[in-house]
XYZ file of C-alpha atoms in Angstrom:
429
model
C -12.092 2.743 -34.505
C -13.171 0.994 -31.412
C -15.590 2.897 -28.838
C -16.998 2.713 -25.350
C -18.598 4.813 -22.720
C -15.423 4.501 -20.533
C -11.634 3.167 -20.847
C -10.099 2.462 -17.695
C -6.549 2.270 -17.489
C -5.129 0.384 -15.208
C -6.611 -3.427 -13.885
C -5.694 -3.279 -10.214
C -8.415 -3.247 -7.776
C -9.687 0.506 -8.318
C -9.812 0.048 -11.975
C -11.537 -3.565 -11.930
C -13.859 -2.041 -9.211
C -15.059 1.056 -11.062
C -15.274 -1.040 -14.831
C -17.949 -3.325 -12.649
C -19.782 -0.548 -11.168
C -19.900 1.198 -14.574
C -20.983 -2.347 -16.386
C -23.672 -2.804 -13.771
C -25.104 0.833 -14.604
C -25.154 -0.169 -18.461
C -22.083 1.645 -19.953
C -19.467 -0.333 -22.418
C -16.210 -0.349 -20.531
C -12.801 -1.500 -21.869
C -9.646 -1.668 -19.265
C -6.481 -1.563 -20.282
C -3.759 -2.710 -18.448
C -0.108 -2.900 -18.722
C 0.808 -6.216 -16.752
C 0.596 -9.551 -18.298
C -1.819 -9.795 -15.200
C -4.821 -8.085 -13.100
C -4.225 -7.228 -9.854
C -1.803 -3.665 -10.221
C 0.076 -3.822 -6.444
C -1.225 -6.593 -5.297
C 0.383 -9.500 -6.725
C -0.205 -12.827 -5.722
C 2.612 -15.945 -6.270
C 0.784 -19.442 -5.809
C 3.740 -21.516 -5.585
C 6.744 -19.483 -4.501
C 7.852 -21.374 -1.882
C 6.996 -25.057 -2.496
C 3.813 -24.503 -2.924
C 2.959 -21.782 -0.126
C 1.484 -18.599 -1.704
C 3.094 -15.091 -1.075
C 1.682 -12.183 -1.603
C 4.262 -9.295 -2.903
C 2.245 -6.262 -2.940
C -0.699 -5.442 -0.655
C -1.526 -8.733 2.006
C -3.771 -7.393 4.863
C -6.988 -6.152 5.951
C -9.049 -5.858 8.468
C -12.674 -5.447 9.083
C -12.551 -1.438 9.538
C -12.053 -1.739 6.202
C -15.044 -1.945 5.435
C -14.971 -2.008 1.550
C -12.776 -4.424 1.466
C -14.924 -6.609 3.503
C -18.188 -5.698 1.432
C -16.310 -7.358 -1.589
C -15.191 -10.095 0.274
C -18.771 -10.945 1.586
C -19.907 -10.734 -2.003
C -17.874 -12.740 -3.122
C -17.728 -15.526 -0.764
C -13.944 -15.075 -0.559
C -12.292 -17.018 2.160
C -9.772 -14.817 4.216
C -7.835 -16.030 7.327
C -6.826 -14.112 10.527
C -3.294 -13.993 11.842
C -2.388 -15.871 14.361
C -1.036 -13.769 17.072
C 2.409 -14.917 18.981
C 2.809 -15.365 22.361
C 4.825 -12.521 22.757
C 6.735 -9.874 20.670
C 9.983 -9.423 19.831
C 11.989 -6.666 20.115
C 15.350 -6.066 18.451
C 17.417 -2.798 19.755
C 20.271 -2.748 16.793
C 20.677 -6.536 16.693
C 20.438 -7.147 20.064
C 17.069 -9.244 20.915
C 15.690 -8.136 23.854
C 14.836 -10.428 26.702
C 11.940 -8.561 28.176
C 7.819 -8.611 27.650
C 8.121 -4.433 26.776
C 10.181 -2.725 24.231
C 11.907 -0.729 27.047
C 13.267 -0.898 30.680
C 11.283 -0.183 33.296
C 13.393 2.985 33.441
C 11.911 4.070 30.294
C 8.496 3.347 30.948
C 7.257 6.910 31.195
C 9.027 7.875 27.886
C 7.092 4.947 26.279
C 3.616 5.814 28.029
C 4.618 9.450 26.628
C 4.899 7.790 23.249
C 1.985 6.540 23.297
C -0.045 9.848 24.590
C 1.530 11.727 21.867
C 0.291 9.484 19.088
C -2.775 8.862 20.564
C -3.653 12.571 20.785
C -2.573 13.101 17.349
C -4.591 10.468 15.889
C -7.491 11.894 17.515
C -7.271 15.284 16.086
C -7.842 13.768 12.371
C -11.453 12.965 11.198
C -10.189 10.074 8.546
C -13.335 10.497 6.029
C -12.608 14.356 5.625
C -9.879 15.877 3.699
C -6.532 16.460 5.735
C -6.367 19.620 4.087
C -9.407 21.088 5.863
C -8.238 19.593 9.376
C -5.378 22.015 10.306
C -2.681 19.195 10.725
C 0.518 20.865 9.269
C 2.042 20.457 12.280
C 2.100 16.573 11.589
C 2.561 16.769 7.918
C 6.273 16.944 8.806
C 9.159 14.022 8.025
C 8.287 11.148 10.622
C 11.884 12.073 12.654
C 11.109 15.672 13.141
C 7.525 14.912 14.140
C 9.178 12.355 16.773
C 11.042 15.352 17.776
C 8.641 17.654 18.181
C 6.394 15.480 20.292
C 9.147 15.303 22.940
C 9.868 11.280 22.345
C 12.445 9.907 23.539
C 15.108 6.771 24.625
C 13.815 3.467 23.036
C 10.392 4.797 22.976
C 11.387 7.110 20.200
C 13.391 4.879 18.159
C 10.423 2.464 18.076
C 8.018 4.774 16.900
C 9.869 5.758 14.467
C 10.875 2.200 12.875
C 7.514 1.696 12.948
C 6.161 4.277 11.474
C 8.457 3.819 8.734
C 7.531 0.012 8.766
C 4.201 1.225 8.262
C 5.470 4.046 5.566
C 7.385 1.437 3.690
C 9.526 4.978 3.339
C 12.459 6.593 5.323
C 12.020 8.738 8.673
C 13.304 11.747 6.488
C 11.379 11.701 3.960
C 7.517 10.253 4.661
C 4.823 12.267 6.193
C 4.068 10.938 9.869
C 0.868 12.948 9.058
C 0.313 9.916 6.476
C 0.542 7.193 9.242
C -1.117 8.752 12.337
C -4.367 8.337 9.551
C -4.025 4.950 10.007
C -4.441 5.049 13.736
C -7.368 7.334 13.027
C -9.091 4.976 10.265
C -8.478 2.462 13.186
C -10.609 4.437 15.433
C -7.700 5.308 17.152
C -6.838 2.072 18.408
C -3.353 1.334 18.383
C -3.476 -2.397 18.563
C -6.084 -2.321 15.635
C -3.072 0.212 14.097
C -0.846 -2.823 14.391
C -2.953 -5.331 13.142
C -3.836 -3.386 9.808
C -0.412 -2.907 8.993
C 1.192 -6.674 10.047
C -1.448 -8.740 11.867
C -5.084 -8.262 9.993
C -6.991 -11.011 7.858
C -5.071 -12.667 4.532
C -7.198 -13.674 1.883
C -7.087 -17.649 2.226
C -6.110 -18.020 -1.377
C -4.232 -14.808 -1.975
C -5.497 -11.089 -3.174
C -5.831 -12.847 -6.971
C -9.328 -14.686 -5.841
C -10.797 -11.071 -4.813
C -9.425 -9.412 -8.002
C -10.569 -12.307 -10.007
C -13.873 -12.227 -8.645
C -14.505 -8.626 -9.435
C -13.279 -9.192 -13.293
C -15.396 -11.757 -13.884
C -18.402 -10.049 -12.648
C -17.629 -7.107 -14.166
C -17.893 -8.387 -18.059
C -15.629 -5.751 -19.046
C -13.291 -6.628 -21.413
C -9.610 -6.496 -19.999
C -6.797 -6.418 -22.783
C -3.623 -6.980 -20.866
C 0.017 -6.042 -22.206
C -1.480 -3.220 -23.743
C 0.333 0.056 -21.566
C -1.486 2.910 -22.513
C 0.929 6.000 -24.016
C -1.763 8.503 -25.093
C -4.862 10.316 -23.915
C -6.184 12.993 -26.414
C -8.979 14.235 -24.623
C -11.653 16.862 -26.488
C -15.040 17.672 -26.004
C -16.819 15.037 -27.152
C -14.567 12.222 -25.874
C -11.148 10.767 -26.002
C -8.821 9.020 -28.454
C -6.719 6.166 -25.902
C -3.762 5.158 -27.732
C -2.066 2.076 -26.281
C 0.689 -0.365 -27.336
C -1.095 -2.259 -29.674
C -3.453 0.274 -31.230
C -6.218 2.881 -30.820
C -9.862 3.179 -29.117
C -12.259 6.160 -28.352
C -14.094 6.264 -25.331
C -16.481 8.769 -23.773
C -14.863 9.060 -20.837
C -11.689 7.857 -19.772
C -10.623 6.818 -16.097
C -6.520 6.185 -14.679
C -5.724 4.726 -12.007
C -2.815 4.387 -12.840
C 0.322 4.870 -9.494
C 1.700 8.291 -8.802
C 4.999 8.167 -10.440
C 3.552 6.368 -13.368
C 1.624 9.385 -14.466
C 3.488 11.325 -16.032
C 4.809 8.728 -18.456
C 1.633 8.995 -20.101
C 1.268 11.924 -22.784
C -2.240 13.730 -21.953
C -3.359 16.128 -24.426
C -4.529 18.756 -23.287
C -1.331 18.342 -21.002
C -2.190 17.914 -17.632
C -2.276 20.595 -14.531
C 1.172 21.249 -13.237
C -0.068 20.252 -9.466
C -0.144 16.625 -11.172
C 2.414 16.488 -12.878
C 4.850 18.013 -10.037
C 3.444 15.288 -7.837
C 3.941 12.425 -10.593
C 7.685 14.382 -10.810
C 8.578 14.184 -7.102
C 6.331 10.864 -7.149
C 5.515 9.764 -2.873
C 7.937 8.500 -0.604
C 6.824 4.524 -0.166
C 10.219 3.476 -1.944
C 11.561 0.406 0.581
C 10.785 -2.887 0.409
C 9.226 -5.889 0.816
C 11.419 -9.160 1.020
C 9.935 -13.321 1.892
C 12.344 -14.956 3.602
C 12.338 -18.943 4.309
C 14.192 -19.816 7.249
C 15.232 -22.646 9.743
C 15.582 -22.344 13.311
C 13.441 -19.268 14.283
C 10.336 -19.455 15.989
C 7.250 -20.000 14.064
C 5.096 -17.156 15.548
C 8.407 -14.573 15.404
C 6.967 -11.621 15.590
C 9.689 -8.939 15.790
C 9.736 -4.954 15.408
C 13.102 -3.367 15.471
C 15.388 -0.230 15.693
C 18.671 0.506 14.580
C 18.081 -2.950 12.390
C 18.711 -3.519 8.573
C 14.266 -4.669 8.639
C 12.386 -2.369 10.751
C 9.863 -5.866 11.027
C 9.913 -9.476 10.728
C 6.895 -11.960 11.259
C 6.505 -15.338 10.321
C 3.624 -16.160 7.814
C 3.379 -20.002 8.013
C 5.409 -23.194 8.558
C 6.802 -26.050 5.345
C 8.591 -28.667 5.484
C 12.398 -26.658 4.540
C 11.295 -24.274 7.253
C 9.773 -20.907 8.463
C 7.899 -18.464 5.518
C 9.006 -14.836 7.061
C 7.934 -11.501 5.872
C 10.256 -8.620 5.958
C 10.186 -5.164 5.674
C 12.961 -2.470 5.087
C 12.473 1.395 4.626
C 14.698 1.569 1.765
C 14.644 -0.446 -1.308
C 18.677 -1.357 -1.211
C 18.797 -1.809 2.479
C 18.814 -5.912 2.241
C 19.882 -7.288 -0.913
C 17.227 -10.498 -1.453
C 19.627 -11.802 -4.105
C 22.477 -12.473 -1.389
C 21.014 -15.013 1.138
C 23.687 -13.962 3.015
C 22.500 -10.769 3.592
C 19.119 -11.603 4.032
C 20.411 -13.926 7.170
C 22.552 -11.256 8.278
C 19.541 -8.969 8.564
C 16.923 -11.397 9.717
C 19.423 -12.835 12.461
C 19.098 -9.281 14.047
C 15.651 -10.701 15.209
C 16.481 -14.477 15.924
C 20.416 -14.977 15.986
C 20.373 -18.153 15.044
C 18.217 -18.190 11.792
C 19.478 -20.272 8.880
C 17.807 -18.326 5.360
C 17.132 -21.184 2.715
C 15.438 -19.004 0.370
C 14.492 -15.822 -0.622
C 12.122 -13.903 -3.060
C 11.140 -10.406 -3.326
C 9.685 -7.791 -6.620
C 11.254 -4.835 -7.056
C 8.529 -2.404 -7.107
C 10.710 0.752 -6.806
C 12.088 -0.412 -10.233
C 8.920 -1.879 -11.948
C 8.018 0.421 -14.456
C 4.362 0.481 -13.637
C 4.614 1.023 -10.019
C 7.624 3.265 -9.257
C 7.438 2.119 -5.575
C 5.735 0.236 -3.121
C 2.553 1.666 -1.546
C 1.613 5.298 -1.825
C 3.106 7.010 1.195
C 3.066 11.191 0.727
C 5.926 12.776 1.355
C 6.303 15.538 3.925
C 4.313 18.604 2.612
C 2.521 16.764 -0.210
C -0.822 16.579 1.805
C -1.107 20.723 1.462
C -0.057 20.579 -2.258
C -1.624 17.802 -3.689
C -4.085 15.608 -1.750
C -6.497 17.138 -3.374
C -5.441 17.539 -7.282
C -4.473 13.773 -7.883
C -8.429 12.821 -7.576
C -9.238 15.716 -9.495
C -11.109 15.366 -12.703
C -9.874 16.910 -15.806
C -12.607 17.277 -18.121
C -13.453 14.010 -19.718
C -10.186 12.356 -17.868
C -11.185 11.271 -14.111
C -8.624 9.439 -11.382
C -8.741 7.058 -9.358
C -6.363 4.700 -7.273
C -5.621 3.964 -3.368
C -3.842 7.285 -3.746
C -6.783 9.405 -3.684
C -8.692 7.302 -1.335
C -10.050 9.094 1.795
C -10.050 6.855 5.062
C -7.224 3.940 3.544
C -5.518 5.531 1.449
C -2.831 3.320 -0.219
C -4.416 -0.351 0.965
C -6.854 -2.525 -0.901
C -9.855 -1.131 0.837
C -8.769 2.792 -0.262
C -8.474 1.590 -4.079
C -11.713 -0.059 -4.224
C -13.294 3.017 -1.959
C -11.659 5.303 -4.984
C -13.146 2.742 -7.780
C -16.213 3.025 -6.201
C -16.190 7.382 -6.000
C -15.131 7.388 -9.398
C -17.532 5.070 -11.312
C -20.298 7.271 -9.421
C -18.416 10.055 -10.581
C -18.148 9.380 -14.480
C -22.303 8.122 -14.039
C -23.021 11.540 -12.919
C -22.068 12.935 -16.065
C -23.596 10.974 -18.494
């Protein structure tokens, strides 16, 4: 049988990151990876519409990020900063609003209230610490009951908490606002830096594939894709991997592979019950993520709404048939990116006269090896579990954006976790 210091499961950017650090410090590394490709959520689609690139999974960052950057300054990658519009748009249940704000003047104190009450929250949370250790269970509470709580209210409130679940990818019920005010804090509590990490950050010129690529090459390690692991029979002296197409041994063994993906692999010894709950209940980031192509809109639409089938819609670029937009929806059946119909319907709510040509969207809530988009806790799953899913077990160690400290569930969080994790598995050996 087959046998290396480590098998990584999983080729997105936390597992190609740690099989490089671990093939730098000498060890043999193997990574498996379900997919026909590298990459894991980030998934990059050179010629989707006529030749412009979209990104499906993960598609900003933004220098705070700063290993993310690190990579990209490695590597010589060329990324590209967004181009910012001239103003915002604001859609209040279909109705596009004609004014610079997203509220009356009437409403201005609720909205400078807003903003006070985020701001103060974010500032409470230390982003490189656990959230465990910070006392913050008042804000690991649904995003509407937070909203609540903080006394929002009129338009204000309804903004804050589209966005939020913009930001969540996951309904106002169900995410932990506690999970998105960390983004203001990794942002040094800037809230324009809050919006441009989640819609208006740097792109990588020629799509998240030529960082991923970059890091697999350099690595060495030997990637076998189509090959979805099933088994992991751990004992003392190492681990038997058993995978679609046969068997390997490995010292160690390291998965990064998403939350509600865990439990579909059998561990033996089984694994602690705080995992597999939270592999069980898996995290709330289940909307989704649809490109639009559209004719007459404006070609820096930048739009946020409330009470609207997206809860955002930006354009990405300009071809000849017409205007590339991104779209996000809380829910993964809220637009259905089959029906062009509906996708109009829904993208109309931000420019009424938008014709939709085309449309194209993955369904990560279905994929079997993703289970959602990205990895938004639910309410309460900070206190039960923020700590367990990095937890090593034995000669099986974790990794993934998931367990990341500062970004959690971006690019930057899964290579931060790669990183933590190759260090971790050297400091046995």
């Amino acid at each position: 049988m087959e046998t290396y210091d480590v098998v990584v499961i999983g080729a997105g950017f936390a597992g190609l990151t740690a099989a490089r650090d671990l093939r730098a410090a000498g060890s043999s590394v193997l990574v498996l990876e379900a997919r026909e490709r590298i990459g894991g959520s980030t998934w990059y689609q050179p010629d989707a519409f006529d030749g412009f690139g979209l990104e499906m999974g993960g598609t900003w960052i933004v220098p705070q990020q700063s290993h993310v950057f690190a990579e990209v300054r490695r590597y010589g990658i060329s990324v590209t900063d967004s181009e910012l519009p001239d103003r915002m748009t604001w859609s209040d249940h279909g109705e596009v609003l004609d004014t610079l704000l997203p509220v009356s003047p009437q409403e201005y104190g609720e909205l400078e209230h807003a903003l006070r009450a985020l701001v103060a929250a974010g500032e409470r949370i230390d982003p490189l610490r656990p959230l465990t250790e910070q006392d913050l269970a008042d804000l690991d509470v649904p995003i509407r009951q937070w909203a609540t709580e903080a006394g929002l209210g009129g338009n204000a409130r309804e903004l804050l908490i589209s966005w939020f679940c913009g930001c969540a990818n996951a309904h106002e019920d169900t995410a932990s606002a506690l999970d998105v005010i960390r983004w203001l804090a990794a942002m040094d509590n800037s809230l324009w830096g809050m919006v441009q990490a989640s819609v208006l950050g740097y792109t990588f010129t020629h799509g998240t594939a030529s960082l991923a690529r970059a890091i697999a090459e350099d690595s060495g390690a030997e990637i076998r894709l189509s090959s979805p692991v099933e088994k992991v029979h751990a004992e003392d002296d190492g681990a038997t991997i058993s995978y679609r197409d046969g068997r390997v041994r490995a010292g160690r063994v390291l998965v990064t592979v998403p939350i509600g993906v865990l439990r579909d692999i059998d561990f033996t010894p089984r694994l602690p019950a705080d995992k597999l709950a939270i592999s069980a209940e898996n995290h709330a980031g289940q909307g989704q993520k649809i490109w639009a192509l559209a004719r007459n809109v404006p070609e820096d639409l930048s739009g946020f709404g409330w009470g609207t089938d997206f809860d955002y819609v930006g354009a990405m670029g300009t071809i000849e048939r017409g205007v590339v937009l991104v779209c996000f929806a809380p829910e993964h059946d809220r637009v259905d990116a089959d029906d062009l119909a509906d996708v109009q319907r829904a993208v109309r709510e931000f420019a009424p006269h938008a014709e939709v040509v085309d449309a194209h969207t993955h369904p990560w809530v279905h994929d079997e090896y993703s289970k959602g988009t990205w990895a938004t806790f639910r309410a309460g799953q900070f206190a039960k579990y923020e700590l367990a899913v990095g937890r090593p077990e034995g000669r099986v160690h974790f990794a993934g954006s998931h367990t990341a400290r500062r970004w959690r569930a971006f690019i930057d969080g899964a290579i931060e976790s790669g990183k933590r994790a190759a260090a971790e598995i050297l400091a046995e050996a």
